[in-house]
Amino acid sequence: MSRLERHLRQTGLPVIGRAGQDALRDATVLIVGCGALGTVTAELLARSGVGTLVIVDRDLVEYSNLSRQVLFSEKDAARSTPKAEAARTRLGRIDPEVRVRAFVEDISSENVEGLTEGVDLIVDGLDNFETRYLVNDVAVKHRIPYLYAGAVGTRGMTMPVLARGGAGDGALVRWTPAEATPCLRCIYPDPPAAGIVETCDTAGVLGSVTAQVASRQVTEAIKLLVGDLQHLDRSLWSIDAWTNQTSRLRVRIEDHEECVCCGSRRFEFLDAPPDRVRPLCGKAGVQIRGDGADVDLARILERLQSSGRFERRDGVVHGELEAVRTADGHAVMLTIFEDGRAVVEGDSDPAWARGVLSRFVGL
Ligand SMILES: [Zn+2]
């Protein structure tokens, strides 16, 4: 089977052709977040022939993900496989020639510039606005095209971010100053406060809607990668798939010269230190970041063995801390990642989580 045969139906499209297919093969696309949006996006990009995918996600696969996160199976949920690793394995079965780099990391101001280095396009699979604003900062600062997408409930939206002034030198995706678009902060100057916006964890979400929004994001990504800027939808597009309402809001970049990010080029989210301790979204738990140094997972596993049932797999120690119970009698779940990040599930109190971590893990 040749590559030509694999992509026959795509090269047969006049808007792509052989030249467009070659451009896709030469592209590196970063998928930030590999949940409902990210898995559909990653699968469609891999099948379309994008040569290199970089996938970053901080979470492990859970059973509640399976209704919409198309790259994952029951086995991944049973094993609590990190999403980025499970995605890489599955994509390798779909097309072994696609290079997939997987990072089991929490995207923060400390690592985001490293993750975006050498990337031709960033696509959105995130579930929170804080990280989106960080990605928006990086995209504008380094002139990397960024496709924003979000979905919750039965609603979703997409919008491209092409930094003012045009693409950087030698970029694969090129745009002129006249083709630049507003950034996220032009439209929403500040991220909504945590707890105000519904998120997938609290509001529920329909898998067909996340797939629809991801699919639209991929179409726009392909337009950018093959260089068809003319047909890119530059608007803030949104849909409620249940009530059949769609809208396209065309925001004029000229009206937002004062934008703190793309106007004044101040990158407030990128310049801020990451939160060390952050409550998990939608469930009782706390994420605690390490100090930047990798930890010795073998030693941590040994230490935890006497306090519960733990396993080490895929660069993660994960299990139930039977020695500590939550208010309703459940064992506390503990996950330690190679980079020193820890997730303590059972209560949202940061001080309690830090105490558990220090007592049982010594972190
Ligand atoms: Zn802006």
Tab-separated table of C-alpha atoms and ligand atoms in Angstrom:
chain	number	residue	atom	x	y	z
A	1	MET	CA	0.000	0.000	0.000
A	2	SER	CA	1.452	3.348	-1.011
A	3	ARG	CA	0.914	6.662	0.699
A	4	LEU	CA	-0.648	7.786	-2.551
A	5	GLU	CA	-3.301	5.082	-2.354
A	6	ARG	CA	-4.027	5.834	1.292
A	7	HIS	CA	-4.788	9.473	0.552
A	8	LEU	CA	-6.351	9.046	-2.884
A	9	ARG	CA	-9.720	10.521	-1.935
A	10	GLN	CA	-8.017	13.570	-0.489
A	11	THR	CA	-5.497	14.260	-3.267
A	12	GLY	CA	-8.468	13.942	-5.633
A	13	LEU	CA	-9.910	17.103	-4.108
A	14	PRO	CA	-8.874	20.114	-6.186
A	15	VAL	CA	-8.502	22.183	-3.003
A	16	ILE	CA	-5.860	19.755	-1.687
A	17	GLY	CA	-4.231	17.862	-4.557
A	18	ARG	CA	-0.747	16.323	-4.417
A	19	ALA	CA	0.847	19.595	-3.314
A	20	GLY	CA	-1.582	19.989	-0.422
A	21	GLN	CA	-1.019	16.401	0.643
A	22	ASP	CA	2.752	16.996	0.674
A	23	ALA	CA	2.197	20.088	2.819
A	24	LEU	CA	0.182	18.015	5.316
A	25	ARG	CA	2.936	15.380	5.425
A	26	ASP	CA	5.545	18.050	6.190
A	27	ALA	CA	3.480	19.648	8.965
A	28	THR	CA	3.841	19.374	12.737
A	29	VAL	CA	0.617	20.035	14.631
A	30	LEU	CA	0.409	20.449	18.397
A	31	ILE	CA	-2.807	19.219	20.032
A	32	VAL	CA	-3.159	20.812	23.456
A	33	GLY	CA	-5.393	18.562	25.553
A	34	CYS	CA	-6.479	15.107	24.428
A	35	GLY	CA	-10.037	14.675	25.678
A	36	ALA	CA	-13.275	14.871	23.695
A	37	LEU	CA	-12.084	17.534	21.234
A	38	GLY	CA	-8.465	16.413	21.195
A	39	THR	CA	-9.056	12.725	20.420
A	40	VAL	CA	-11.343	13.428	17.455
A	41	THR	CA	-8.972	16.136	16.226
A	42	ALA	CA	-5.927	13.860	16.562
A	43	GLU	CA	-7.579	10.951	14.772
A	44	LEU	CA	-8.801	13.079	11.854
A	45	LEU	CA	-5.435	14.839	11.485
A	46	ALA	CA	-3.575	11.498	11.548
A	47	ARG	CA	-5.930	9.975	8.983
A	48	SER	CA	-5.647	13.077	6.783
A	49	GLY	CA	-1.888	12.536	6.573
A	50	VAL	CA	-0.395	15.191	8.863
A	51	GLY	CA	3.190	13.982	9.298
A	52	THR	CA	3.860	14.807	12.945
A	53	LEU	CA	1.456	15.193	15.851
A	54	VAL	CA	2.504	16.453	19.260
A	55	ILE	CA	-0.024	15.539	21.950
A	56	VAL	CA	0.001	17.025	25.438
A	57	ASP	CA	-2.426	15.961	28.150
A	58	ARG	CA	-2.175	15.773	31.929
A	59	ASP	CA	-4.901	13.219	32.700
A	60	LEU	CA	-5.441	9.469	32.872
A	61	VAL	CA	-8.242	7.732	30.943
A	62	GLU	CA	-11.410	7.219	33.046
A	63	TYR	CA	-14.608	5.303	32.261
A	64	SER	CA	-16.620	8.536	32.053
A	65	ASN	CA	-14.425	9.615	29.103
A	66	LEU	CA	-15.437	6.729	26.851
A	67	SER	CA	-18.749	8.195	25.655
A	68	ARG	CA	-16.906	10.757	23.528
A	69	GLN	CA	-13.108	10.381	23.650
A	70	VAL	CA	-12.823	8.248	20.553
A	71	LEU	CA	-9.212	7.059	20.793
A	72	PHE	CA	-9.693	5.318	24.140
A	73	SER	CA	-10.997	1.864	25.091
A	74	GLU	CA	-12.269	0.133	28.228
A	75	LYS	CA	-8.819	-1.330	28.642
A	76	ASP	CA	-7.290	2.160	28.827
A	77	ALA	CA	-9.839	3.127	31.499
A	78	ALA	CA	-9.241	-0.080	33.473
A	79	ARG	CA	-5.485	0.498	33.383
A	80	SER	CA	-5.775	4.271	34.000
A	81	THR	CA	-3.443	4.852	31.041
A	82	PRO	CA	-2.316	8.466	30.583
A	83	LYS	CA	-4.405	9.922	27.747
A	84	ALA	CA	-1.395	11.110	25.733
A	85	GLU	CA	0.126	7.588	25.825
A	86	ALA	CA	-3.151	5.845	24.991
A	87	ALA	CA	-3.641	8.239	22.072
A	88	ARG	CA	-0.136	7.572	20.744
A	89	THR	CA	-0.691	3.794	20.857
A	90	ARG	CA	-4.035	4.009	19.084
A	91	LEU	CA	-2.803	6.449	16.414
A	92	GLY	CA	0.126	4.110	15.740
A	93	ARG	CA	-2.396	1.408	14.832
A	94	ILE	CA	-4.293	3.773	12.534
A	95	ASP	CA	-1.188	4.905	10.650
A	96	PRO	CA	2.266	3.827	11.853
A	97	GLU	CA	3.937	6.386	9.574
A	98	VAL	CA	2.500	9.333	11.465
A	99	ARG	CA	5.059	10.465	14.037
A	100	VAL	CA	3.378	11.043	17.386
A	101	ARG	CA	5.162	12.724	20.282
A	102	ALA	CA	3.214	12.291	23.528
A	103	PHE	CA	3.722	14.387	26.652
A	104	VAL	CA	1.972	13.500	29.912
A	105	GLU	CA	2.243	17.010	31.306
A	106	ASP	CA	0.175	19.844	32.663
A	107	ILE	CA	0.576	22.777	30.273
A	108	SER	CA	1.908	25.758	32.206
A	109	SER	CA	3.863	28.952	31.691
A	110	GLU	CA	6.988	26.901	32.519
A	111	ASN	CA	6.714	24.318	29.733
A	112	VAL	CA	4.435	25.795	27.077
A	113	GLU	CA	7.139	27.540	25.038
A	114	GLY	CA	9.181	24.319	24.916
A	115	LEU	CA	6.133	22.341	23.791
A	116	THR	CA	5.340	24.776	20.970
A	117	GLU	CA	8.887	24.930	19.593
A	118	GLY	CA	9.044	23.874	15.932
A	119	VAL	CA	5.272	23.501	15.713
A	120	ASP	CA	3.445	24.757	12.589
A	121	LEU	CA	-0.040	24.954	14.092
A	122	ILE	CA	-1.711	24.625	17.496
A	123	VAL	CA	-5.188	23.081	17.750
A	124	ASP	CA	-7.391	23.186	20.823
A	125	GLY	CA	-8.458	20.211	22.895
A	126	LEU	CA	-8.541	22.045	26.209
A	127	ASP	CA	-11.234	22.106	28.867
A	128	ASN	CA	-10.350	25.329	30.664
A	129	PHE	CA	-9.897	28.984	29.796
A	130	GLU	CA	-6.769	29.620	31.867
A	131	THR	CA	-4.725	27.278	29.698
A	132	ARG	CA	-6.330	28.647	26.536
A	133	TYR	CA	-5.171	32.160	27.462
A	134	LEU	CA	-1.685	30.815	28.010
A	135	VAL	CA	-1.753	29.153	24.586
A	136	ASN	CA	-3.175	32.375	23.088
A	137	ASP	CA	-0.177	34.273	24.541
A	138	VAL	CA	2.331	31.826	23.057
A	139	ALA	CA	0.590	31.771	19.683
A	140	VAL	CA	0.667	35.562	19.418
A	141	LYS	CA	4.197	35.940	20.844
A	142	HIS	CA	5.783	33.386	18.499
A	143	ARG	CA	3.371	33.936	15.571
A	144	ILE	CA	2.168	30.331	15.572
A	145	PRO	CA	-1.347	29.921	14.138
A	146	TYR	CA	-3.803	28.728	16.809
A	147	LEU	CA	-7.277	27.329	16.275
A	148	TYR	CA	-9.461	27.883	19.310
A	149	ALA	CA	-12.268	25.372	19.851
A	150	GLY	CA	-14.516	24.713	22.816
A	151	ALA	CA	-17.587	22.610	23.532
A	152	VAL	CA	-19.850	22.086	26.512
A	153	GLY	CA	-23.413	20.846	26.836
A	154	THR	CA	-24.835	20.873	23.308
A	155	ARG	CA	-22.932	24.018	22.302
A	156	GLY	CA	-19.555	24.617	20.729
A	157	MET	CA	-17.429	27.248	19.045
A	158	THR	CA	-14.312	27.724	16.953
A	159	MET	CA	-12.143	30.689	15.968
A	160	PRO	CA	-8.700	31.057	14.408
A	161	VAL	CA	-5.980	33.216	15.967
A	162	LEU	CA	-3.443	34.560	13.452
A	163	ALA	CA	-1.186	37.108	15.137
A	164	ARG	CA	-1.067	40.731	14.008
A	165	GLY	CA	1.751	41.513	11.618
A	166	GLY	CA	1.663	38.164	9.805
A	167	ALA	CA	3.537	34.873	10.099
A	168	GLY	CA	7.151	34.547	11.252
A	169	ASP	CA	10.026	33.991	8.804
A	170	GLY	CA	10.142	30.523	7.272
A	171	ALA	CA	6.769	29.492	8.700
A	172	LEU	CA	4.871	26.687	6.959
A	173	VAL	CA	1.537	28.433	7.542
A	174	ARG	CA	1.854	31.924	6.133
A	175	TRP	CA	-0.451	34.920	6.505
A	176	THR	CA	-0.031	38.585	5.692
A	177	PRO	CA	-0.694	41.444	8.136
A	178	ALA	CA	-3.986	41.984	6.284
A	179	GLU	CA	-4.980	38.368	6.959
A	180	ALA	CA	-4.340	38.569	10.734
A	181	THR	CA	-7.268	37.904	13.061
A	182	PRO	CA	-8.242	39.047	16.555
A	183	CYS	CA	-6.935	36.936	19.435
A	184	LEU	CA	-8.921	35.448	22.326
A	185	ARG	CA	-8.229	38.496	24.496
A	186	CYS	CA	-9.579	40.863	21.809
A	187	ILE	CA	-12.928	39.140	22.272
A	188	TYR	CA	-12.840	38.232	25.975
A	189	PRO	CA	-10.214	40.466	27.647
A	190	ASP	CA	-10.103	38.252	30.743
A	191	PRO	CA	-10.866	34.576	31.259
A	192	PRO	CA	-14.135	33.920	33.051
A	193	ALA	CA	-13.604	33.306	36.759
A	194	ALA	CA	-13.423	29.638	37.718
A	195	GLY	CA	-16.850	28.345	38.652
A	196	ILE	CA	-18.749	30.859	36.503
A	197	VAL	CA	-18.529	28.967	33.251
A	198	GLU	CA	-20.057	25.574	32.893
A	199	THR	CA	-17.436	22.967	32.152
A	200	CYS	CA	-17.807	19.453	30.786
A	201	ASP	CA	-17.308	18.044	34.261
A	202	THR	CA	-20.235	19.917	35.756
A	203	ALA	CA	-22.576	20.504	32.833
A	204	GLY	CA	-22.473	17.320	30.810
A	205	VAL	CA	-21.581	17.240	27.165
A	206	LEU	CA	-22.836	15.454	24.089
A	207	GLY	CA	-20.206	13.403	22.266
A	208	SER	CA	-21.697	14.109	18.860
A	209	VAL	CA	-21.281	17.844	19.527
A	210	THR	CA	-17.631	17.621	20.595
A	211	ALA	CA	-17.014	15.506	17.475
A	212	GLN	CA	-18.756	18.115	15.313
A	213	VAL	CA	-16.719	20.977	16.729
A	214	ALA	CA	-13.462	19.002	16.484
A	215	SER	CA	-14.294	18.059	12.912
A	216	ARG	CA	-14.818	21.689	12.005
A	217	GLN	CA	-11.539	22.587	13.687
A	218	VAL	CA	-9.757	19.971	11.560
A	219	THR	CA	-11.244	21.343	8.327
A	220	GLU	CA	-9.942	24.797	9.238
A	221	ALA	CA	-6.564	23.255	10.170
A	222	ILE	CA	-6.295	21.603	6.753
A	223	LYS	CA	-7.137	24.894	5.012
A	224	LEU	CA	-4.318	26.571	6.934
A	225	LEU	CA	-1.802	23.783	6.322
A	226	VAL	CA	-2.424	23.643	2.567
A	227	GLY	CA	-2.241	27.433	2.421
A	228	ASP	CA	-5.839	28.265	1.525
A	229	LEU	CA	-6.224	31.325	3.746
A	230	GLN	CA	-8.888	32.677	1.452
A	231	HIS	CA	-11.413	30.089	2.581
A	232	LEU	CA	-10.511	30.105	6.280
A	233	ASP	CA	-13.508	31.011	8.458
A	234	ARG	CA	-12.117	33.998	10.336
A	235	SER	CA	-15.221	34.481	12.465
A	236	LEU	CA	-16.118	33.308	15.945
A	237	TRP	CA	-18.398	30.466	14.841
A	238	SER	CA	-20.774	28.917	17.325
A	239	ILE	CA	-23.494	26.324	17.340
A	240	ASP	CA	-26.126	24.890	19.605
A	241	ALA	CA	-26.605	21.533	17.934
A	242	TRP	CA	-29.741	20.800	19.959
A	243	THR	CA	-31.684	23.968	19.184
A	244	ASN	CA	-30.190	24.228	15.674
A	245	GLN	CA	-28.856	27.733	16.194
A	246	THR	CA	-25.616	28.752	14.549
A	247	SER	CA	-23.907	32.117	14.433
A	248	ARG	CA	-20.804	33.655	12.926
A	249	LEU	CA	-19.534	36.726	14.722
A	250	ARG	CA	-17.068	38.670	12.621
A	251	VAL	CA	-14.829	40.653	14.959
A	252	ARG	CA	-12.747	43.421	13.346
A	253	ILE	CA	-9.120	43.386	14.438
A	254	GLU	CA	-9.007	47.169	13.807
A	255	ASP	CA	-11.432	47.627	16.714
A	256	HIS	CA	-9.007	45.988	19.148
A	257	GLU	CA	-5.719	47.833	18.654
A	258	GLU	CA	-5.566	48.238	22.440
A	259	CYS	CA	-5.704	44.456	23.106
A	260	VAL	CA	-3.242	43.743	25.908
A	261	CYS	CA	-1.995	40.593	24.160
A	262	CYS	CA	-1.940	41.075	20.388
A	263	GLY	CA	-2.040	44.891	20.476
A	264	SER	CA	0.484	45.753	23.219
A	265	ARG	CA	2.248	42.364	23.032
A	266	ARG	CA	2.152	41.949	26.815
A	267	PHE	CA	1.922	38.251	27.612
A	268	GLU	CA	0.480	38.258	31.107
A	269	PHE	CA	-0.383	34.560	31.284
A	270	LEU	CA	2.971	33.472	29.916
A	271	ASP	CA	4.843	35.783	32.275
A	272	ALA	CA	2.961	34.622	35.390
A	273	PRO	CA	4.373	31.749	37.462
A	274	PRO	CA	2.240	28.571	37.365
A	275	ASP	CA	-0.093	27.788	40.264
A	276	ARG	CA	1.622	25.176	42.411
A	277	VAL	CA	-1.632	23.904	43.845
A	278	ARG	CA	-4.892	23.842	41.922
A	279	PRO	CA	-8.253	22.230	42.785
A	280	LEU	CA	-9.428	19.782	40.114
A	281	CYS	CA	-12.297	20.872	37.939
A	282	GLY	CA	-15.661	19.218	38.630
A	283	LYS	CA	-14.521	16.632	41.152
A	284	ALA	CA	-13.108	16.656	44.640
A	285	GLY	CA	-9.352	16.672	44.244
A	286	VAL	CA	-6.224	18.776	44.057
A	287	GLN	CA	-3.330	18.907	41.610
A	288	ILE	CA	0.060	19.772	43.083
A	289	ARG	CA	2.926	20.588	40.732
A	290	GLY	CA	6.448	19.387	41.406
A	291	ASP	CA	9.477	21.650	41.649
A	292	GLY	CA	10.529	20.925	38.068
A	293	ALA	CA	12.823	17.977	38.814
A	294	ASP	CA	11.861	14.395	37.884
A	295	VAL	CA	11.068	12.099	40.803
A	296	ASP	CA	12.104	8.471	41.424
A	297	LEU	CA	8.868	6.584	40.794
A	298	ALA	CA	10.357	3.221	41.842
A	299	ARG	CA	11.120	4.574	45.298
A	300	ILE	CA	7.753	6.275	45.568
A	301	LEU	CA	5.993	3.011	44.663
A	302	GLU	CA	7.977	1.125	47.275
A	303	ARG	CA	7.086	3.690	49.902
A	304	LEU	CA	3.369	3.627	49.033
A	305	GLN	CA	3.003	-0.176	48.983
A	306	SER	CA	2.303	-0.399	52.714
A	307	SER	CA	-0.448	2.262	52.600
A	308	GLY	CA	-2.623	0.973	49.777
A	309	ARG	CA	-2.826	-0.666	46.365
A	310	PHE	CA	-0.517	1.019	43.875
A	311	GLU	CA	0.889	0.245	40.454
A	312	ARG	CA	3.555	1.849	38.310
A	313	ARG	CA	2.860	2.070	34.577
A	314	ASP	CA	3.462	4.434	31.673
A	315	GLY	CA	5.490	6.872	33.753
A	316	VAL	CA	2.861	7.095	36.492
A	317	VAL	CA	2.340	5.656	39.970
A	318	HIS	CA	-1.391	5.389	40.555
A	319	GLY	CA	-3.672	3.729	43.055
A	320	GLU	CA	-5.835	3.821	46.168
A	321	LEU	CA	-4.492	5.106	49.421
A	322	GLU	CA	-6.421	2.810	51.740
A	323	ALA	CA	-4.885	4.360	54.829
A	324	VAL	CA	-6.858	7.590	54.259
A	325	ARG	CA	-10.629	7.745	53.827
A	326	THR	CA	-12.798	10.542	52.510
A	327	ALA	CA	-15.788	11.869	54.480
A	328	ASP	CA	-18.066	9.340	52.727
A	329	GLY	CA	-15.739	6.410	53.373
A	330	HIS	CA	-13.973	6.055	50.008
A	331	ALA	CA	-10.256	5.474	49.747
A	332	VAL	CA	-8.262	8.482	48.542
A	333	MET	CA	-6.884	8.141	44.995
A	334	LEU	CA	-3.317	9.198	44.458
A	335	THR	CA	-1.426	9.698	41.175
A	336	ILE	CA	2.244	10.680	40.956
A	337	PHE	CA	3.748	11.596	37.578
A	338	GLU	CA	7.400	11.332	36.591
A	339	ASP	CA	7.795	15.134	36.512
A	340	GLY	CA	6.824	15.337	40.190
A	341	ARG	CA	3.220	16.387	39.606
A	342	ALA	CA	0.710	14.740	41.919
A	343	VAL	CA	-3.079	14.461	41.909
A	344	VAL	CA	-4.836	13.733	45.189
A	345	GLU	CA	-8.530	12.846	44.828
A	346	GLY	CA	-11.015	12.773	47.683
A	347	ASP	CA	-11.223	16.349	48.924
A	348	SER	CA	-10.733	19.808	47.395
A	349	ASP	CA	-8.855	21.269	50.352
A	350	PRO	CA	-5.314	22.170	49.189
A	351	ALA	CA	-3.836	21.982	52.695
A	352	TRP	CA	-5.287	18.502	53.201
A	353	ALA	CA	-3.904	17.352	49.829
A	354	ARG	CA	-0.459	18.735	50.585
A	355	GLY	CA	-0.547	16.969	53.949
A	356	VAL	CA	-1.444	13.613	52.345
A	357	LEU	CA	1.337	14.012	49.798
A	358	SER	CA	3.972	14.945	52.316
A	359	ARG	CA	2.969	12.203	54.776
A	360	PHE	CA	2.726	9.283	52.341
A	361	VAL	CA	4.984	10.244	49.451
A	362	GLY	CA	7.447	12.661	51.008
A	363	LEU	CA	6.889	15.281	48.318
B	1	ZN	ZN	-5.923	40.462	20.810
